[in-house]
Tab-separated table of C-alpha atoms in Angstrom:
chain	number	residue	atom	x	y	z
K	1	MET	CA	109.549	28.720	143.254
K	2	THR	CA	107.196	29.609	146.110
K	3	LYS	CA	105.790	27.855	149.166
K	4	LYS	CA	102.367	28.107	147.520
K	5	GLN	CA	103.641	26.163	144.507
K	6	VAL	CA	105.176	23.479	146.724
K	7	LYS	CA	101.891	23.165	148.607
K	8	GLU	CA	99.916	22.894	145.352
K	9	LEU	CA	102.344	20.268	144.048
K	10	HIS	CA	101.855	18.205	147.212
K	11	ARG	CA	98.072	18.460	146.798
K	12	LEU	CA	98.207	17.298	143.180
K	13	GLU	CA	100.523	14.398	143.928
K	14	GLN	CA	98.419	13.216	146.852
K	15	LYS	CA	95.361	13.262	144.611
K	16	ILE	CA	97.204	11.238	141.940
K	17	ILE	CA	98.463	8.715	144.503
K	18	SER	CA	94.986	8.337	145.970
K	19	MET	CA	93.392	7.908	142.542
K	20	VAL	CA	95.616	4.922	141.643
K	21	HIS	CA	95.725	3.520	145.216
K	22	TYR	CA	99.510	3.778	145.426
K	23	VAL	CA	100.758	3.106	148.978
K	24	GLU	CA	104.367	2.610	150.120
K	25	ASP	CA	105.910	2.062	146.708
K	26	ARG	CA	103.220	-0.286	145.422
K	27	TYR	CA	99.718	-0.375	144.016
K	28	CYS	CA	97.114	-1.541	146.527
K	29	GLY	CA	94.204	-1.933	144.159
K	30	ALA	CA	93.426	-1.779	140.453
K	31	ARG	CA	96.448	-0.851	138.374
K	32	ILE	CA	96.307	1.910	135.788
K	33	GLN	CA	95.337	-0.485	132.999
K	34	ASP	CA	92.259	-1.473	135.009
K	35	LEU	CA	90.941	2.065	135.499
K	36	ASP	CA	87.845	3.124	133.574
K	37	LYS	CA	88.065	5.678	130.762
K	38	GLN	CA	86.791	8.605	132.835
K	39	THR	CA	89.270	7.954	135.654
K	40	LYS	CA	92.144	7.673	133.167
K	41	GLU	CA	91.168	11.033	131.665
K	42	GLN	CA	91.110	12.588	135.135
K	43	LEU	CA	94.508	11.063	135.862
K	44	ASP	CA	95.912	12.466	132.618
K	45	THR	CA	94.634	15.939	133.580
K	46	LEU	CA	96.256	15.749	137.016
K	47	LEU	CA	99.559	14.497	135.595
K	48	GLY	CA	99.501	17.369	133.110
K	49	GLU	CA	98.859	19.929	135.871
K	50	ARG	CA	101.716	18.491	137.924
K	51	CYS	CA	104.039	18.633	134.906
K	52	ARG	CA	103.216	22.266	134.158
K	53	LEU	CA	103.636	23.259	137.795
K	54	LEU	CA	107.041	21.580	138.134
K	55	ASN	CA	108.236	23.234	134.926
K	56	GLU	CA	107.241	26.603	136.400
K	57	MET	CA	109.145	25.694	139.569
K	58	PHE	CA	112.285	24.520	137.731
K	59	ARG	CA	115.293	26.253	139.331
K	60	ALA	CA	117.803	25.778	136.484
K	61	THR	CA	120.762	25.689	138.886
K	62	PRO	CA	124.239	25.063	137.441
K	63	GLU	CA	124.070	21.461	138.696
K	64	GLU	CA	120.650	20.925	137.110
K	65	LEU	CA	121.794	22.356	133.785
K	66	GLU	CA	124.809	20.042	133.844
K	67	VAL	CA	122.544	17.032	134.476
K	68	PHE	CA	120.121	18.175	131.755
K	69	ARG	CA	122.959	18.326	129.267
K	70	LYS	CA	124.156	14.853	130.316
K	71	VAL	CA	120.698	13.268	129.940
K	72	ASN	CA	120.187	15.024	126.608
K	73	ASP	CA	123.543	13.805	125.272
K	74	ARG	CA	122.846	10.271	126.456
K	75	LEU	CA	119.410	10.112	124.831
K	76	LEU	CA	120.816	11.476	121.580
K	77	ASP	CA	123.556	8.830	121.647
K	78	LEU	CA	121.058	6.033	122.383
K	79	THR	CA	118.763	7.244	119.610
K	80	GLN	CA	121.609	7.080	117.106
K	81	LYS	CA	122.691	3.644	118.370
K	82	MET	CA	119.099	2.445	117.877
K	83	HIS	CA	119.094	3.682	114.269
K	84	ASP	CA	122.546	2.212	113.586
K	85	LYS	CA	121.609	-1.220	114.975
K	86	THR	CA	118.343	-1.242	113.013
K	87	LEU	CA	120.273	-0.432	109.852
K	88	ARG	CA	122.861	-3.181	110.423
K	89	LEU	CA	120.230	-5.826	111.137
K	90	TYR	CA	118.153	-4.843	108.129
K	91	LYS	CA	121.150	-4.942	105.802
K	92	ALA	CA	121.995	-8.404	107.164
K	93	LEU	CA	118.443	-9.488	106.258
K	94	LEU	CA	118.824	-8.059	102.778
K	95	LYS	CA	121.980	-10.113	102.369
K	96	THR	CA	120.409	-13.421	103.414
K	97	GLY	CA	117.037	-12.791	101.781
K	98	TYR	CA	113.645	-13.898	103.044
K	99	ASP	CA	112.060	-17.298	103.574
K	100	HIS	CA	109.441	-17.858	100.856
K	101	GLU	CA	107.836	-20.621	102.940
K	102	PHE	CA	107.184	-18.364	105.919
K	103	ASP	CA	107.836	-14.668	105.390
K	104	ASP	CA	104.895	-12.599	104.201
K	105	ASP	CA	106.340	-9.584	105.967
K	106	ILE	CA	109.456	-8.817	107.993
K	107	MET	CA	109.639	-5.793	110.262
K	108	VAL	CA	112.793	-4.419	111.871
K	109	GLU	CA	111.812	-1.973	114.608
K	110	GLY	CA	113.854	-0.005	117.130
K	111	THR	CA	112.523	1.675	120.269
K	112	LEU	CA	113.964	3.741	123.107
K	113	ARG	CA	112.141	4.460	126.362
K	114	PHE	CA	112.636	5.339	130.006
K	115	VAL	CA	111.981	2.427	132.390
K	116	TYR	CA	111.217	2.430	136.093
K	117	ASN	CA	112.101	-0.618	138.189
K	118	ASP	CA	112.844	0.890	141.588
K	119	GLU	CA	113.938	4.236	142.958
K	120	ASP	CA	117.551	3.194	143.597
K	121	GLY	CA	118.348	1.979	140.096
K	122	SER	CA	115.898	3.910	137.958
K	123	LEU	CA	116.331	7.379	139.435
K	124	TYR	CA	119.329	9.667	139.729
K	125	TRP	CA	119.920	11.238	143.119
K	126	SER	CA	121.951	14.415	143.507
K	127	ASP	CA	124.333	15.119	146.356
K	128	GLU	CA	121.593	17.295	147.836
K	129	ASP	CA	119.151	14.378	147.815
K	130	LEU	CA	121.673	11.945	149.278
K	131	LYS	CA	122.252	13.995	152.414
K	132	ASP	CA	119.374	11.997	153.887
K	133	PRO	CA	119.365	8.611	152.079
K	134	TYR	CA	116.285	7.388	153.956
K	135	ASN	CA	114.073	10.368	153.264
K	136	ARG	CA	115.738	11.970	150.238
K	137	PRO	CA	114.138	15.420	150.460
K	138	ASN	CA	114.391	17.623	147.405
K	139	ALA	CA	113.937	21.320	146.780
K	140	TYR	CA	110.700	20.760	144.836
K	141	GLY	CA	108.979	18.737	147.539
K	142	SER	CA	107.930	16.137	144.976
K	143	ASN	CA	107.507	12.442	145.693
K	144	PHE	CA	109.577	11.636	142.619
K	145	PRO	CA	109.764	7.827	143.117
K	146	ALA	CA	105.986	7.423	143.310
K	147	MET	CA	105.298	9.879	140.503
K	148	MET	CA	107.894	8.366	138.166
K	149	ASP	CA	106.553	4.877	138.845
K	150	ILE	CA	102.994	6.018	138.104
K	151	LEU	CA	104.023	7.953	134.998
K	152	TYR	CA	105.999	4.974	133.720
K	153	ASP	CA	103.029	2.632	134.137
K	154	TYR	CA	100.718	5.212	132.579
K	155	TYR	CA	102.774	5.380	129.387
K	156	GLU	CA	103.529	1.664	129.290
K	157	GLU	CA	99.765	1.177	128.963
K	158	SER	CA	99.543	3.754	126.185
K	159	ALA	CA	100.164	3.185	122.489
K	160	ILE	CA	103.381	5.250	122.576
K	161	PRO	CA	105.593	4.368	125.576
K	162	GLU	CA	108.801	5.084	123.651
K	163	CYS	CA	110.538	8.453	123.314
K	164	ALA	CA	112.249	7.470	120.049
K	165	SER	CA	111.583	4.819	117.428
K	166	CYS	CA	112.406	3.732	113.894
K	167	GLY	CA	111.399	0.874	111.644
K	168	VAL	CA	111.494	-0.612	108.175
K	169	SER	CA	109.495	-3.297	106.401
K	170	TYR	CA	111.341	-5.769	104.155
K	171	SER	CA	111.121	-4.830	100.498
K	172	ILE	CA	112.542	-6.491	97.392
K	173	MET	CA	113.127	-2.944	96.107
K	174	HIS	CA	115.753	-2.384	98.801
K	175	ASN	CA	119.425	-3.297	98.511
K	176	ARG	CA	122.415	-3.171	100.857
K	177	GLY	CA	123.990	-0.284	99.003
K	178	MET	CA	121.162	2.098	99.805
K	179	SER	CA	121.614	4.834	102.405
K	180	PRO	CA	119.671	4.981	105.690
K	181	LYS	CA	117.632	7.827	104.203
K	182	GLU	CA	116.763	5.774	101.115
K	183	LEU	CA	115.724	2.891	103.370
K	184	GLY	CA	113.633	5.210	105.561
K	185	ILE	CA	115.521	4.593	108.810
K	186	ASP	CA	117.762	7.647	109.099
K	187	ASN	CA	117.635	9.790	112.224
K	188	PHE	CA	116.160	12.772	110.402
K	189	LEU	CA	114.590	14.229	113.561
K	190	ASP	CA	118.016	14.983	115.056
K	191	ASP	CA	119.424	17.124	112.269
K	192	GLY	CA	121.430	19.566	114.372
K	193	GLN	CA	118.491	21.884	115.068
K	194	SER	CA	117.395	22.113	118.691
K	195	TRP	CA	113.944	20.870	119.714
K	196	ALA	CA	113.652	23.720	122.231
K	197	GLU	CA	109.887	24.067	122.080
K	198	GLY	CA	107.188	24.488	124.709
K	199	CYS	CA	108.580	24.136	128.232
K	200	LEU	CA	112.050	23.526	126.780
K	201	LYS	CA	112.231	26.956	125.189
K	202	ARG	CA	114.201	28.563	127.975
K	203	GLU	CA	117.063	31.037	128.004
K	204	GLU	CA	119.089	28.614	130.159
K	205	PHE	CA	118.976	26.002	127.356
K	206	LYS	CA	120.028	28.314	124.529
K	207	ASP	CA	123.477	26.677	124.226
K	208	ILE	CA	122.083	23.121	124.261
K	209	CYS	CA	120.921	21.364	121.107
K	210	ILE	CA	117.945	19.537	122.606
K	211	CYS	CA	117.373	16.136	121.008
K	212	HIS	CA	113.987	14.851	119.881
K	213	ALA	CA	113.840	12.162	122.600
K	214	VAL	CA	114.007	14.836	125.313
K	215	HIS	CA	111.419	16.854	123.377
K	216	ASP	CA	109.129	13.806	123.281
K	217	LEU	CA	109.413	13.126	127.013
K	218	CYS	CA	108.891	16.723	128.097
K	219	THR	CA	106.389	18.037	125.529
K	220	HIS	CA	104.526	14.984	124.194
K	221	LYS	CA	104.348	13.304	127.600
K	222	ASN	CA	103.735	14.559	131.126
K	223	TYR	CA	107.306	14.242	132.358
K	224	SER	CA	108.498	17.586	133.709
K	225	ILE	CA	112.045	18.878	133.356
K	226	PRO	CA	112.793	17.963	137.017
K	227	ASP	CA	111.464	14.453	136.244
K	228	LEU	CA	113.787	14.193	133.258
K	229	LEU	CA	116.779	15.095	135.422
K	230	ARG	CA	116.049	12.119	137.668
K	231	MET	CA	115.793	9.524	134.896
K	232	ASN	CA	118.572	6.962	135.091
K	233	ASP	CA	117.407	3.799	133.268
K	234	PHE	CA	116.786	3.730	129.524
K	235	TRP	CA	115.855	0.701	127.446
K	236	CYS	CA	116.975	0.618	123.820
K	237	GLU	CA	115.639	-2.347	121.857
K	238	VAL	CA	115.657	-3.535	118.233
K	239	ARG	CA	113.334	-6.354	117.175
K	240	ILE	CA	112.960	-8.397	114.018
K	241	THR	CA	109.450	-9.768	113.450
K	242	HIS	CA	108.777	-12.407	110.808
K	243	GLN	CA	105.113	-12.732	109.856
K	244	LEU	CA	103.169	-15.426	108.030
K	245	LEU	CA	99.691	-14.184	107.066
K	246	SER	CA	97.228	-16.955	106.213
K	247	ASP	CA	93.511	-17.649	106.210
K	248	ARG	CA	91.967	-20.959	107.299
K	249	ASP	CA	92.274	-22.392	103.779
K	250	GLY	CA	95.981	-21.646	103.599
K	251	LYS	CA	95.679	-18.639	101.296
K	252	ARG	CA	98.375	-16.139	102.176
K	253	TYR	CA	98.743	-12.389	101.696
K	254	SER	CA	102.276	-11.191	101.169
K	255	PHE	CA	103.690	-7.709	101.609
K	256	ILE	CA	106.899	-8.919	99.966
K	257	GLU	CA	105.846	-10.809	96.843
K	258	PRO	CA	104.983	-8.570	93.860
K	259	ASN	CA	101.462	-9.973	93.414
K	260	GLY	CA	100.723	-9.757	97.146
K	261	GLU	CA	99.097	-13.188	97.327
K	262	GLU	CA	100.097	-16.835	97.184
């Protein structure tokens, strides 16, 4: 990591902050969802440049590697809990059956994502950061609270805010004795093989089996490795959605009934 890199990082972050009118921990103008297409594309480019630069600057200190392993283990555990809860809820639905008067489709969907509420609860601060609790300097010179808030909003407005997901649609062909794989909700992405690809393919990570959620955050999204190490709040959610699909004359289309229509 060089002074030139720190200076370039500061330039990029100031440009990002200015583009979204982010001042003193809040937006002072149009939020990200209100930006036009061209501005959003420019923002995506800047966030990508910042991510690549921070990954080049990553120090991989013993403390950072310990935190990386902890975040990785936690995301793997949450991913499995999401799959397990989805499975239990779906099997409970299979036991009770569906409501012929209402249910044209039933979806059970699990998601896992990082959330940003404020810098104290949503971000992890190392002992180094906490030496000055009011300023919280860090070796990278990044304004992590502002950047994490902006990145969070950016992906919340996208079609894929989650870093892990699973789902199943109710089927009369399913039964409670079937395995997660047979039901299509097994955690096949975390099969014991490391997702050490792209920026995560580093010698320092060779003894860590990187989970797919970490892979998603750091290679499919513009969160850098130093960003990942500061993530503290994760939201794991499983929803059941019952759907009745009808036209104005009361004709229904069913994804459950064999003939598809009523």
